[in-house]
Structures are given as C-alpha cells and as structure tokens.
PDB file of C-alpha atoms and ligand atoms in Angstrom:
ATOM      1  CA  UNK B   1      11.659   2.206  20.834  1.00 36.00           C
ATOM      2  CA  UNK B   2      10.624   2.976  17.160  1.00 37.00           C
ATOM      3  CA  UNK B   3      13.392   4.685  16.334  1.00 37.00           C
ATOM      4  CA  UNK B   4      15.796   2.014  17.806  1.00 36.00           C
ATOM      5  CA  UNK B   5      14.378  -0.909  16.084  1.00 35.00           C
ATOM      6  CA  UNK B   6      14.481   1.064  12.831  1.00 35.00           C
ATOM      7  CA  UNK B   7      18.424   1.418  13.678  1.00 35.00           C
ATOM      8  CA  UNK B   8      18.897  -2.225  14.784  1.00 34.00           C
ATOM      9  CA  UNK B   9      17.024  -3.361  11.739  1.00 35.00           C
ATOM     10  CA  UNK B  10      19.664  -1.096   9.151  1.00 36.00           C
ATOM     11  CA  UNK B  11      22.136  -3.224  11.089  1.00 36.00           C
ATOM     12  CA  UNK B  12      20.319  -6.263  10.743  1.00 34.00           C
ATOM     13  CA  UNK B  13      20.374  -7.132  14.348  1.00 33.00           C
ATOM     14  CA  UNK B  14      17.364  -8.827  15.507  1.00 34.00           C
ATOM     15  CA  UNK B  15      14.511  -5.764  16.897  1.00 34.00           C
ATOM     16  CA  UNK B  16      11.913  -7.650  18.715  1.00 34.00           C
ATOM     17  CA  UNK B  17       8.717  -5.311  17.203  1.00 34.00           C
ATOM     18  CA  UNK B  18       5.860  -4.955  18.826  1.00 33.00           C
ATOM     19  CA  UNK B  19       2.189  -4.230  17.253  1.00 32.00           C
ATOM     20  CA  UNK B  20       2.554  -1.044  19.358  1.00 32.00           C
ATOM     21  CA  UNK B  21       5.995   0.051  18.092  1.00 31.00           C
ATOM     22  CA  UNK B  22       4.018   0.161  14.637  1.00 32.00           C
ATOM     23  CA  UNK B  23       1.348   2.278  15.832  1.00 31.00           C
ATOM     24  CA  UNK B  24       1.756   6.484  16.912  1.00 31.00           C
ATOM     25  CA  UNK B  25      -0.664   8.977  18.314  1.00 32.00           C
ATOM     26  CA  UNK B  26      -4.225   8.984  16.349  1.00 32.00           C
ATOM     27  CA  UNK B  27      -3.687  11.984  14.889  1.00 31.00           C
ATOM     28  CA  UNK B  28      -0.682  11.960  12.964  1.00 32.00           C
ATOM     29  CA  UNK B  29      -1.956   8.363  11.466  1.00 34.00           C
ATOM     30  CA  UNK B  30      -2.618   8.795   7.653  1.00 35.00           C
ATOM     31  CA  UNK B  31      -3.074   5.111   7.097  1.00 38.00           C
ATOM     32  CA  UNK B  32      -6.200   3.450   8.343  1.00 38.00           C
ATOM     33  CA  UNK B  33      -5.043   0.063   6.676  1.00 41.00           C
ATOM     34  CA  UNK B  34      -2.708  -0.201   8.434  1.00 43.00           C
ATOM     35  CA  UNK B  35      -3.526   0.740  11.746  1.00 37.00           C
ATOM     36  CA  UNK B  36      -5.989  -2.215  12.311  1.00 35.00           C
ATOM     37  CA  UNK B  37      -4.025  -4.865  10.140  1.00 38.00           C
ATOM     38  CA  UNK B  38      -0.074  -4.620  10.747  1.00 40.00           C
ATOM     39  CA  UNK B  39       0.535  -6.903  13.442  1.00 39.00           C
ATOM     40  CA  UNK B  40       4.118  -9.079  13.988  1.00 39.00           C
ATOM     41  CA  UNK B  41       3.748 -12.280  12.197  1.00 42.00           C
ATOM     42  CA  UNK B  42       7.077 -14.029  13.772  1.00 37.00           C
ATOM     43  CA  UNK B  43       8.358 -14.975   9.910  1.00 39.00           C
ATOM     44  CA  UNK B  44       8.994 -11.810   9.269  1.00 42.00           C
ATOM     45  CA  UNK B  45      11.980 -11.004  11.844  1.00 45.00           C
ATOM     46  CA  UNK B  46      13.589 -14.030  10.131  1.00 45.00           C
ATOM     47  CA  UNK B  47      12.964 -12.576   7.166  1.00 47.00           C
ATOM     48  CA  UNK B  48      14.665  -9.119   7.723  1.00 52.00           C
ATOM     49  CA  UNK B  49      18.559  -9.981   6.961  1.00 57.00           C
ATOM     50  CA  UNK B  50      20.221  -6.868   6.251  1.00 54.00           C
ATOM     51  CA  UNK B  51      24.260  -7.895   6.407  1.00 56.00           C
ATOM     52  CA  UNK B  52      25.854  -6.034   9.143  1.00 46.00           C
ATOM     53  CA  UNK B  53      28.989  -5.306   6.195  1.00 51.00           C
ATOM     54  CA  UNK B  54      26.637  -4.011   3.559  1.00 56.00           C
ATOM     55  CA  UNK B  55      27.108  -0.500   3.991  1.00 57.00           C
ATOM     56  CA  UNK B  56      24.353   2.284   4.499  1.00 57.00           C
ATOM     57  CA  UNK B  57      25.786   4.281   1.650  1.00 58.00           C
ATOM     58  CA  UNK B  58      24.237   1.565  -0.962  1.00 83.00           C
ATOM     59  CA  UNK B  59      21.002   1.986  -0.043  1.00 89.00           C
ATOM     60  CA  UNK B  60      19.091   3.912  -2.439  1.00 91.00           C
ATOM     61  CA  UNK B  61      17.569   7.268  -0.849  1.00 88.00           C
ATOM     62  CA  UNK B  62      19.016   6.819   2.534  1.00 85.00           C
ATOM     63  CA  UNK B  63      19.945  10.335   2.871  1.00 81.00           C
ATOM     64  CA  UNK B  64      16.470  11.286   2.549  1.00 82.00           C
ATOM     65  CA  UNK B  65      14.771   8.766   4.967  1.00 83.00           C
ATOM     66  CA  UNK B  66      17.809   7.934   7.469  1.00 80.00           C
ATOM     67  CA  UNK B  67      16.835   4.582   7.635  1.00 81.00           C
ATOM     68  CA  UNK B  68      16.355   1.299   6.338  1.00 88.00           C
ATOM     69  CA  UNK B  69      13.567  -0.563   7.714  1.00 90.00           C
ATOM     70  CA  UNK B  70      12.955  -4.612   6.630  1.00 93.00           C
ATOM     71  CA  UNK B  71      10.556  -5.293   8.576  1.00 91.00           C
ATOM     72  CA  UNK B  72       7.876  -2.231   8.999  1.00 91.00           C
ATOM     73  CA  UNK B  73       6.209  -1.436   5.500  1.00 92.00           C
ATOM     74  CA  UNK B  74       5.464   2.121   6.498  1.00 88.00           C
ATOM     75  CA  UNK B  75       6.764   4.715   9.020  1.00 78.00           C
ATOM     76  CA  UNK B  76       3.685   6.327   9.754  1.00 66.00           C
ATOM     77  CA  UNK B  77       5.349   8.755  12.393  1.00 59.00           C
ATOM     78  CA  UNK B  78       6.602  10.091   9.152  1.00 57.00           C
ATOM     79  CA  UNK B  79       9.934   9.986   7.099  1.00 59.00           C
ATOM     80  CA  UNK B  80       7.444  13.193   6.365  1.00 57.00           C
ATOM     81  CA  UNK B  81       8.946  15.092   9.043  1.00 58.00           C
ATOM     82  CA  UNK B  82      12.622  15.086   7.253  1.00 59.00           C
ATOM     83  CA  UNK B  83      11.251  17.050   4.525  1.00 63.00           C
ATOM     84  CA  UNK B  84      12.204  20.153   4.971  1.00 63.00           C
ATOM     85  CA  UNK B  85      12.153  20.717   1.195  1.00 64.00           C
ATOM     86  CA  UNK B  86      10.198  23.518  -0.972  1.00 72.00           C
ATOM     87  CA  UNK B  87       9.675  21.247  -3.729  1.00 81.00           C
ATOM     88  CA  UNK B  88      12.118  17.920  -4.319  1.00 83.00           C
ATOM     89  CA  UNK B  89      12.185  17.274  -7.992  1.00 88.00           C
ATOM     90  CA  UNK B  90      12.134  13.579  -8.693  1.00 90.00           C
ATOM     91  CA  UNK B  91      14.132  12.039 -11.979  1.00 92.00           C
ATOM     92  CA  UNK B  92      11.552   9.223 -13.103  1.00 93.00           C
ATOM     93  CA  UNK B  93      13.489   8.631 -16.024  1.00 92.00           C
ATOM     94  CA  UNK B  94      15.473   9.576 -19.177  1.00 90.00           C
ATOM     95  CA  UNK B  95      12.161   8.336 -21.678  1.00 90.00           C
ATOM     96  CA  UNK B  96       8.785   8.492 -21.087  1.00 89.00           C
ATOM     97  CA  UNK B  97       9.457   4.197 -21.996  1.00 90.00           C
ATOM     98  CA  UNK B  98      11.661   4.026 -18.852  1.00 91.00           C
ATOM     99  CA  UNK B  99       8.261   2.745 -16.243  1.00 92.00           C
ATOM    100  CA  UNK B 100       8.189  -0.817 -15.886  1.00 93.00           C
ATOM    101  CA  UNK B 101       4.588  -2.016 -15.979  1.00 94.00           C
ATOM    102  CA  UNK B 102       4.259  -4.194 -12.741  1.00 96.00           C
ATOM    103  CA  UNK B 103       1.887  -7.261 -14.813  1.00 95.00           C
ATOM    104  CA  UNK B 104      -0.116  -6.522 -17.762  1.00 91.00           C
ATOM    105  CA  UNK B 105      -3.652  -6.058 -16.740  1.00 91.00           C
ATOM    106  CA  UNK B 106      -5.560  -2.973 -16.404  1.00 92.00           C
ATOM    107  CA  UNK B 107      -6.578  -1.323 -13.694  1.00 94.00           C
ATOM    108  CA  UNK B 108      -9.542  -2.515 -12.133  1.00 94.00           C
ATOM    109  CA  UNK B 109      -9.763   0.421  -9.260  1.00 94.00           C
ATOM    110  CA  UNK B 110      -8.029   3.848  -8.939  1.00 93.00           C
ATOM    111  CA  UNK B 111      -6.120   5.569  -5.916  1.00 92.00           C
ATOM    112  CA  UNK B 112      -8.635   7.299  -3.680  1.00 88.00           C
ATOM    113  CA  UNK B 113     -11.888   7.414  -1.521  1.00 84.00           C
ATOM    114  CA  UNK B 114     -13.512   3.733  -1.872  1.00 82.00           C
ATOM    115  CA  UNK B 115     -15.876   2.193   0.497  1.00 80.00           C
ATOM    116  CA  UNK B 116     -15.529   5.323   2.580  1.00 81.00           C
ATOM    117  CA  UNK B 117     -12.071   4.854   3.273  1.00 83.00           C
ATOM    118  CA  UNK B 118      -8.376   5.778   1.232  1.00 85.00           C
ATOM    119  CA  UNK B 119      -7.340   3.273  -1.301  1.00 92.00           C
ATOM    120  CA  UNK B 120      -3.792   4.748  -1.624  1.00 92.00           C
ATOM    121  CA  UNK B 121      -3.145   2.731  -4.500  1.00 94.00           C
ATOM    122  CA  UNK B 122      -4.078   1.285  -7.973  1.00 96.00           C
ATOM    123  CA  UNK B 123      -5.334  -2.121  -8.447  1.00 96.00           C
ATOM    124  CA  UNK B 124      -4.145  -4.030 -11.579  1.00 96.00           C
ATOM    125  CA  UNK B 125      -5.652  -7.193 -13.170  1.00 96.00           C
ATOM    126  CA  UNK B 126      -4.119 -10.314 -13.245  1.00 96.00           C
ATOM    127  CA  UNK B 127      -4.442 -13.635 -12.832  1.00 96.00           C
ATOM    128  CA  UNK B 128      -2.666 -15.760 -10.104  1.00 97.00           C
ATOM    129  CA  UNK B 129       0.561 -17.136 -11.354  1.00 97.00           C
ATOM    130  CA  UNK B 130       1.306 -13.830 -13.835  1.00 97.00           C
ATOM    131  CA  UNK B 131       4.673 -12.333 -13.072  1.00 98.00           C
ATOM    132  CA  UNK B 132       5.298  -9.294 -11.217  1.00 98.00           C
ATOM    133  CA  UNK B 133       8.298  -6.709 -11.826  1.00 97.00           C
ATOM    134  CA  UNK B 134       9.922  -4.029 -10.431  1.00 97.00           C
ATOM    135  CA  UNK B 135       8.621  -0.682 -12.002  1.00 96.00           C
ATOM    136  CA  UNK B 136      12.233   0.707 -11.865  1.00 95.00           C
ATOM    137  CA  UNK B 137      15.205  -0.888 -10.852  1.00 95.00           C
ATOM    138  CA  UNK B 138      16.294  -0.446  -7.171  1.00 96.00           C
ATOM    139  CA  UNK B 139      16.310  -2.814  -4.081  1.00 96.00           C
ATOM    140  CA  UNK B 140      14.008  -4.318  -2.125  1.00 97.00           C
ATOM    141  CA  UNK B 141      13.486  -3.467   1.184  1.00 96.00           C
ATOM    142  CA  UNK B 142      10.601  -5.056   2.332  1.00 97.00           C
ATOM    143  CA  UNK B 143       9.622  -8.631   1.562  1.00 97.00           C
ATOM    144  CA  UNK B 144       7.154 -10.304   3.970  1.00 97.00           C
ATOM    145  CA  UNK B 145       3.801 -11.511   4.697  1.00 97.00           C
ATOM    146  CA  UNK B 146       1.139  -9.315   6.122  1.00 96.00           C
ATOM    147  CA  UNK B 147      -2.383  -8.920   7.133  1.00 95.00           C
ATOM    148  CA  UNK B 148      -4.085  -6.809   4.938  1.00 94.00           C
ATOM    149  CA  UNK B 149      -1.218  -6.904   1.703  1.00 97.00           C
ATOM    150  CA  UNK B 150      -0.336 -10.281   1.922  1.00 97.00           C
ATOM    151  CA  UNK B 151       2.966 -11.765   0.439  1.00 98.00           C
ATOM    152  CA  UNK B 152       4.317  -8.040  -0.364  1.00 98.00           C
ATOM    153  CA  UNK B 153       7.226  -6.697  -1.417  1.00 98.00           C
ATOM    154  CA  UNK B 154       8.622  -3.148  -1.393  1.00 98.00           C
ATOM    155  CA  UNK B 155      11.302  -1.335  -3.634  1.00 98.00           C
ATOM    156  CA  UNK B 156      13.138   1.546  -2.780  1.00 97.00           C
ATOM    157  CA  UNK B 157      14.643   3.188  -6.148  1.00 96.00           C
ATOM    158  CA  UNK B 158      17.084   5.365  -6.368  1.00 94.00           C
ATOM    159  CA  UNK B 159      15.288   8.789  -6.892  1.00 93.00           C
ATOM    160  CA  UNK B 160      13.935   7.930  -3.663  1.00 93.00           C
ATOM    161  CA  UNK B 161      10.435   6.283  -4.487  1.00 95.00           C
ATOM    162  CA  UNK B 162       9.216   3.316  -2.959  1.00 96.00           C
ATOM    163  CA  UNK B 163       6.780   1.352  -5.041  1.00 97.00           C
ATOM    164  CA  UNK B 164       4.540  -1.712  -3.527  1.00 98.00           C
ATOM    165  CA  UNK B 165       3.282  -4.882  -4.958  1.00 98.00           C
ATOM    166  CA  UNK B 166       0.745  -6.897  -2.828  1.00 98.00           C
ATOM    167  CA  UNK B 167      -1.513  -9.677  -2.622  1.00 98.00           C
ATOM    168  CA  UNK B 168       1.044 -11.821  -4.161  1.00 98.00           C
ATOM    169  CA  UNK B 169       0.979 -15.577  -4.175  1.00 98.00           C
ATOM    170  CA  UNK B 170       5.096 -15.979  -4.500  1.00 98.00           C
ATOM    171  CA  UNK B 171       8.071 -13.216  -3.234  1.00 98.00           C
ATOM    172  CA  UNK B 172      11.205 -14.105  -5.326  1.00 97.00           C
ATOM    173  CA  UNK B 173      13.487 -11.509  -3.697  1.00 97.00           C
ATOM    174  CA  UNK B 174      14.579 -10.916  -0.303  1.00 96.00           C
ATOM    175  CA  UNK B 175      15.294  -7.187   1.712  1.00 95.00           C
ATOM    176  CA  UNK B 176      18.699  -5.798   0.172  1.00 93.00           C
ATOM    177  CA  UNK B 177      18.662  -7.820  -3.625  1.00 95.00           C
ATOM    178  CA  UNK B 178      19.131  -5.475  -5.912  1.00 95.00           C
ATOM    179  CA  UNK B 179      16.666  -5.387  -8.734  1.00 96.00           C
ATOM    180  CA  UNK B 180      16.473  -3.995 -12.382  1.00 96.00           C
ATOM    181  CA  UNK B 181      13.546  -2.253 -13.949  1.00 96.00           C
ATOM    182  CA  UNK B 182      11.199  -4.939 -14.605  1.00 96.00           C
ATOM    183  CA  UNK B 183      13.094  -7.569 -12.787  1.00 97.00           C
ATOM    184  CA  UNK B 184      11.157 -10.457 -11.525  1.00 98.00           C
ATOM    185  CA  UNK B 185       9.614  -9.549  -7.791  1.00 98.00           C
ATOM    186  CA  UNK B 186       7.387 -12.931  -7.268  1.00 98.00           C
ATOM    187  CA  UNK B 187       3.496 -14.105  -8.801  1.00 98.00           C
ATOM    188  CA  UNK B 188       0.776 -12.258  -8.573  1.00 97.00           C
ATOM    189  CA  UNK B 189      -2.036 -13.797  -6.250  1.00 97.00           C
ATOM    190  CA  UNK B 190      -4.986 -13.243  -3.759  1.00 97.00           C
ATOM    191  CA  UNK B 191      -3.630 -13.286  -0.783  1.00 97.00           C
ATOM    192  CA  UNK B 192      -4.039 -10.966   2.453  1.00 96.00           C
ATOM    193  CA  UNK B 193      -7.328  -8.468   2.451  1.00 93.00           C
ATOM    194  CA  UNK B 194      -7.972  -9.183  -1.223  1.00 92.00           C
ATOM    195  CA  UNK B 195     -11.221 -10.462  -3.102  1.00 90.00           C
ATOM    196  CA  UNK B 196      -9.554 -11.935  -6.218  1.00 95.00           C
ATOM    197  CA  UNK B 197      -6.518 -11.856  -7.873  1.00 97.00           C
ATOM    198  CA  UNK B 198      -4.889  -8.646  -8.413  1.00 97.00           C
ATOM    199  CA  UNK B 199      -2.022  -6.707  -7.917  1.00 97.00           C
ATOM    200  CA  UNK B 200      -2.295  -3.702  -5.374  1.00 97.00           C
ATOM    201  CA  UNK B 201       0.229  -1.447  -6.303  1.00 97.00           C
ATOM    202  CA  UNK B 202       1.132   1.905  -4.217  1.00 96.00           C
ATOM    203  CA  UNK B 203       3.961   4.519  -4.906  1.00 95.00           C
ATOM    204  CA  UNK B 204       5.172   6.132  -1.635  1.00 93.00           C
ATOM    205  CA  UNK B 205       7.829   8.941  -1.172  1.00 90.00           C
ATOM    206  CA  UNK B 206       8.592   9.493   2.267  1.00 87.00           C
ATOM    207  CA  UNK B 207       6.297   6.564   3.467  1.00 86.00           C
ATOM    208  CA  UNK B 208       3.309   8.911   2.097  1.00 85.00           C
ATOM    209  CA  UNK B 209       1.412   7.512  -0.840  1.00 88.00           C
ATOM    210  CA  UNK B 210       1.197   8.869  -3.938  1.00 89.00           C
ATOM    211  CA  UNK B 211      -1.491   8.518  -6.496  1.00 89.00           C
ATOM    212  CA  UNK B 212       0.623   6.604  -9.381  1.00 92.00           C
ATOM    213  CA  UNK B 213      -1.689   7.593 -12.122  1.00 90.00           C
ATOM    214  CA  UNK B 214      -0.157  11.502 -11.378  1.00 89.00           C
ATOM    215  CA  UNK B 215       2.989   9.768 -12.102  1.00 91.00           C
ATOM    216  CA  UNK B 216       2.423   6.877 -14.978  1.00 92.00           C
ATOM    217  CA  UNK B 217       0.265   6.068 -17.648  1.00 92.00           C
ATOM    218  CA  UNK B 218      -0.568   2.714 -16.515  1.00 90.00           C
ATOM    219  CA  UNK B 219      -3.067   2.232 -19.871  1.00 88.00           C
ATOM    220  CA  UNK B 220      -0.239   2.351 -21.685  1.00 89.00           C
ATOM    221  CA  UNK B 221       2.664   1.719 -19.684  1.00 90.00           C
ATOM    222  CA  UNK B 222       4.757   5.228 -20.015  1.00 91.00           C
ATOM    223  CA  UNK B 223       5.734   7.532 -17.704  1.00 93.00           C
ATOM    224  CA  UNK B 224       3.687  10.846 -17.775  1.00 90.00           C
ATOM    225  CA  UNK B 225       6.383  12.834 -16.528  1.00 90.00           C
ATOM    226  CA  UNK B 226      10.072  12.720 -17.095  1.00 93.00           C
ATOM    227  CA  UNK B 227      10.352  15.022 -13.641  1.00 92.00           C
ATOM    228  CA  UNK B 228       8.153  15.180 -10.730  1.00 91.00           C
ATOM    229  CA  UNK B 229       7.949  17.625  -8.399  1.00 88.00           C
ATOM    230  CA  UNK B 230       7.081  16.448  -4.822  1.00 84.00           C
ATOM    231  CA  UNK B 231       5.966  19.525  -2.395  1.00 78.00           C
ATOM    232  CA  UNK B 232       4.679  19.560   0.970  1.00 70.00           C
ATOM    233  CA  UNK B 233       0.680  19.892  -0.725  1.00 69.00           C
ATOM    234  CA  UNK B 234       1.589  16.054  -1.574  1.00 68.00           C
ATOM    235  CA  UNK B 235       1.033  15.321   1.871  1.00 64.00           C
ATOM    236  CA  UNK B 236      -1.555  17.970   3.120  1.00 60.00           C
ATOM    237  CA  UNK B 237      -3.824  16.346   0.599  1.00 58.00           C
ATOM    238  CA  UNK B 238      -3.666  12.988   2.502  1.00 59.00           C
ATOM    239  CA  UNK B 239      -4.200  14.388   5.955  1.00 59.00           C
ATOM    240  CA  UNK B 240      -7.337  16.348   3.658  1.00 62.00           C
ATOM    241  CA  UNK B 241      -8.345  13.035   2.615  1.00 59.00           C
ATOM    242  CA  UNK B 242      -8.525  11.510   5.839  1.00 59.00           C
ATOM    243  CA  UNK B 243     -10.692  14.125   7.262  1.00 63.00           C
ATOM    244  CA  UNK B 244     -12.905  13.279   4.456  1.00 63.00           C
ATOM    245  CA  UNK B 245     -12.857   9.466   5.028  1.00 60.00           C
ATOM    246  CA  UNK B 246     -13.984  10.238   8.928  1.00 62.00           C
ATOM    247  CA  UNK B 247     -16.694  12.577   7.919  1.00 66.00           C
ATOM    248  CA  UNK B 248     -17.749  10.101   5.263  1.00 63.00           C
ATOM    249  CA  UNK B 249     -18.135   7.638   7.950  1.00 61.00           C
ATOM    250  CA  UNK B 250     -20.448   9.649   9.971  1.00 64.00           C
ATOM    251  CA  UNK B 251     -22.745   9.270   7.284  1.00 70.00           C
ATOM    252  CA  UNK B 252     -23.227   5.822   6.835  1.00 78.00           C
ATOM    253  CA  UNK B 253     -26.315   3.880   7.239  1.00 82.00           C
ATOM    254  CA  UNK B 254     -26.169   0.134   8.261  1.00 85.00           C
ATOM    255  CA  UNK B 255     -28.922  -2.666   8.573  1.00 87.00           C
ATOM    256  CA  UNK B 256     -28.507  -5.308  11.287  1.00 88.00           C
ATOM    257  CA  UNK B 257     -29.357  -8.387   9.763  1.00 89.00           C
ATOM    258  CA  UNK B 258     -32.552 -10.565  11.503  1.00 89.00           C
ATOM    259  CA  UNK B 259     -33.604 -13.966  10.865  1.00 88.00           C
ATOM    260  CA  UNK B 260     -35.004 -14.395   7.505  1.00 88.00           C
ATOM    261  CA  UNK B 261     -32.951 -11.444   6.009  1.00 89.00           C
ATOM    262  CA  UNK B 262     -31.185 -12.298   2.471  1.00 89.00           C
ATOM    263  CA  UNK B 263     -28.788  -9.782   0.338  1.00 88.00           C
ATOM    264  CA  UNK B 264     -31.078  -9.931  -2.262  1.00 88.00           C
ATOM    265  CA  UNK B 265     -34.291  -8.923   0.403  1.00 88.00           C
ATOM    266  CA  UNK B 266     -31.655  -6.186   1.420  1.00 88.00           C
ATOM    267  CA  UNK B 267     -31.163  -5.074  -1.733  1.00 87.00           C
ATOM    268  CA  UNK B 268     -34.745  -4.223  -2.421  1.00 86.00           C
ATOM    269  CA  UNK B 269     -35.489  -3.159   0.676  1.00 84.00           C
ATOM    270  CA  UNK B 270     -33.202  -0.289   0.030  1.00 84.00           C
ATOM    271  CA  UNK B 271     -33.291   0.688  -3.774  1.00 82.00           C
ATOM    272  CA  UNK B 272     -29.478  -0.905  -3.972  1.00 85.00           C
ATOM    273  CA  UNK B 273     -28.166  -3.579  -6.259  1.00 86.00           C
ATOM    274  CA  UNK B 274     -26.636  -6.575  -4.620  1.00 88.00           C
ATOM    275  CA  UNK B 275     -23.537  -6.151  -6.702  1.00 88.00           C
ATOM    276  CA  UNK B 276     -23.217  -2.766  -4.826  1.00 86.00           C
ATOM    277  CA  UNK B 277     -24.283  -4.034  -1.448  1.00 88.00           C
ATOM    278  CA  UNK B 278     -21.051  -6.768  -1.988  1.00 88.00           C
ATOM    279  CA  UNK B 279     -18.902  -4.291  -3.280  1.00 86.00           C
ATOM    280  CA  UNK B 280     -19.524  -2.002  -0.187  1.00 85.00           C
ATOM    281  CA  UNK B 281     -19.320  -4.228   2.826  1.00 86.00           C
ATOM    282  CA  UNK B 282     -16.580  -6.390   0.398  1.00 85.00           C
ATOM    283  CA  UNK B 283     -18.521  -9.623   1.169  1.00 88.00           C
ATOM    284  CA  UNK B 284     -19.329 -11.959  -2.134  1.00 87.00           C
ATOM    285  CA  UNK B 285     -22.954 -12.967  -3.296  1.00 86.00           C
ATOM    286  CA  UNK B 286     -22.494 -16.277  -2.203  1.00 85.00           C
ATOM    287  CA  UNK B 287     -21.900 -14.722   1.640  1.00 83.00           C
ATOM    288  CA  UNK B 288     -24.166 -16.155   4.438  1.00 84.00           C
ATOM    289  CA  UNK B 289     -25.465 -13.447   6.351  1.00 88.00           C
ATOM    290  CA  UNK B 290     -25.620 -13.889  10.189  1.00 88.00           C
ATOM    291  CA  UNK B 291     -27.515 -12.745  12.602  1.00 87.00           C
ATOM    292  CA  UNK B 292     -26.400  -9.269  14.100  1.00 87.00           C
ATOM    293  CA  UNK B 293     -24.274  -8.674  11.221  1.00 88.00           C
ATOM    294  CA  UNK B 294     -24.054  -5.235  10.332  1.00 88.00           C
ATOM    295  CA  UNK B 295     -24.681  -3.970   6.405  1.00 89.00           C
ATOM    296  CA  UNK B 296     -23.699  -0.772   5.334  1.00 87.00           C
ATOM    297  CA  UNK B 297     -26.491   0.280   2.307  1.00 86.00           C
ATOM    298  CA  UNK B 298     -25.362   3.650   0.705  1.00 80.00           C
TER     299      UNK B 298
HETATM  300 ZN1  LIG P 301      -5.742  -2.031  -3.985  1.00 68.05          ZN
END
C-alpha cells in the first residue's frame, strides 16, 4: 500500500493514507517522533496537488528517491535502501555565502540526544511573525499541518537535500512551487509539539537526518563545506543513536506525583533544579501537577 500511495501521490491522484501506511516494522524505525505523532489530519490530502502534467523529470533529486511524496514528511522504510552508493558527493554550493539562513536567531538547541530521545535537528530563535526562507532554492514538497511539527514545510533541492522548517504559524507555499534560496516559506511560530517560538529545522538526505551544523555554520550563516560527502556511516550512526536513546531510557527514574506534591517539593526532594525538572518532562513552571502523573528526575 505504501508504495502505491507514494505513486498515486507523484500523480497527484487522491491516496487515501492511513496512520498505518506511515508506520513499518519496529526495527527499521529511526524516527521516534514520528512514530507516535504522524497521524492523517484530513487537510492534508487536499493539500497534496501535484498536477498530473507536471512531469517527474522536474522534480529535483527524483532519480535518487523515485518518488515524490506530498503528503508523508518522511519515508521511514527508507529512500535509504536506494543507496547503493560508496560515498555520494553533494554540491552545497559555489561560495561558502551560498546557505540561506532560515530566520536570524541563534540556535537555542543542537541536533542530537535530548531528553533521552534524538532531536534530529537544530532549533533556531525567533519570534512568531519573523520570516522563514528556503536555505537553498528548490521546491517544496511538503506543506501541511502535523502533530508534532506543526504548520511545516519541506524543500527538496536540487543536490538532493531536503531541508525542514517547523512549528510555523503561516505556510506561504504549496507542494510543487518552486522556490529560490532564501525565498519566503511562511512565519515562524509555536505551533505543533513546541514550547515557544522557534524554528525546528532538520536537513535530510534520503529521508535520514543529518546534523546541519556538519553541513553549515549557522552562527554565521556560511556553508562549512563547498562538497559533502554522504556515505553509508551517515546512516549507521542514526540506527547507533537509537540504540542509545532505548538504553538511555532504561535508565530513567520517575516520581509519581501524590497529593500535596509541588515541582518545587520535587525539585528538592531530588537535588534537581525546577528549570531542569521542566526542561526534562517539557512541562512549564506554571504546570499543575496531577495526581498519578509521572516525573522523570535525572
Ligand atoms: Zn527542534
């Protein structure tokens, strides 16, 4: 069925997807985020227009992923598998000038293990309202709402990247617009699994993240690297990280909250700060805590 929708949906015809098509077999699933949060949210079907006479050859990459997907952000089943390569070198540009910062803030947390679990991207500070653009030019191929990313939107450029903006409060483009480097993608927002305004932004190859700071210097908005070479060791180092996000996990302590308790009586009663008890169980100081809850503590 997966690989049937992802043809209908190059075609533009309508593929009913279901929350299962999105999921695959435990074991090949790199992305956690995912699995619990991608659901079908009706708009986006209506969304996914892909003009039956645009033809395939436009689409940047195709050759590399065989398909063209408007509606599913990620192919977790793995454009991975069609990469058959030694090492792919990736063009990022002609000038170490040619990256696009995506808003102007700073980053405000890096790509990797956080809260016990992947963060496969950067997060980048802005305030809602603050325009978003397209890192490199390309077109979009995913503009929707969804659980855990909110109002996103996804570019595929033509070296084969795919870069993600999330949490946004406005989407100005639609799947198939072409965009230029730094061209206008929407406003940056809160929305989706996000606990203020920021931009989540994620560089994929082959539906596998990639950390972006390997790739840009987002401090000063240059490219590190005017080639980058993608191997296979790009993805054994996610399936590596996911073992260490379930082992991680195993480890955890939690306190069940009773009558009575307060974050700040948790706090003490533990040797944490609040500000870290927030951070890990992502709830604000202002949270009520109920009864039964559970809070993790280290
Ligand atoms: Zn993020």
């Amino acid at each position: 069925m997966l690989a049937a929708a992802l043809f209908l949906s190059a075609f533009g015809l309508q593929a009913q997807t279901t929350g299962t098509d999105i999921g695959g077999p435990e074991g090949l699933d790199l992305f956690e985020e995912l699995n619990e949060e991608e659901g079908t949210d009706g708009a986006s079907v209506l969304e996914s227009t892909w003009d039956v006479n645009d033809s395939l050859t436009f689409i940047p990459g195709y050759d590399m992923y065989c398909h063209w997907n408007t509606d599913v952000l990620f192919d977790r089943l793995g454009s991975a598998k069609h990469f058959d390569h030694d090492t792919l070198r990736l063009q990022l540009g002609e000038h170490e000038c040619d990256l696009n910062m995506p808003c102007t803030g700073g980053i405000t947390s890096n790509f990797g293990m956080r809260r016990g679990r992947m963060h496969y991207g950067v997060d980048l500070d802005l305030e809602t309202g603050d325009t978003v653009r397209a890192a490199f030019a390309g077109m979009v191929r995913i503009s929707k709402y969804n659980k855990t990313f909110g109002h996103v939107v996804v570019v595929r450029h033509y070296n084969g990247l795919e870069t993600v903006y999330a949490h946004l409060s406005k989407r100005s483009v639609q799947p198939g617009d072409l965009v230029e480097g730094g061209g206008v993608l929407g406003l940056g927002g809160n929305t989706g699994r996000s606990y203020g305004s920021h931009l989540h932004f994620e560089v994929r190859f082959l539906d596998q993240p990639i950390d972006p700071a390997l790739l840009f210097d987002l401090e000063h908005g240059s490219l590190r690297t005017l080639e980058f070479d993608i191997h296979k060791g790009n993805f054994a180092s996610m399936a590596a990280a996911k073992v260490a996000a379930q082992k991680s996990q195993g480890s955890r302590k939690y306190h069940v909250v009773r009558r009575g308790d307060t974050l700040y009586a948790l706090a003490r009663r533990y040797g944490v700060r609040v500000t870290d008890l927030c951070r890990i169980n992502g709830i604000s100081e202002r949270s009520t805590l109920s009864i039964g809850q559970r809070i993790r503590y280290n």
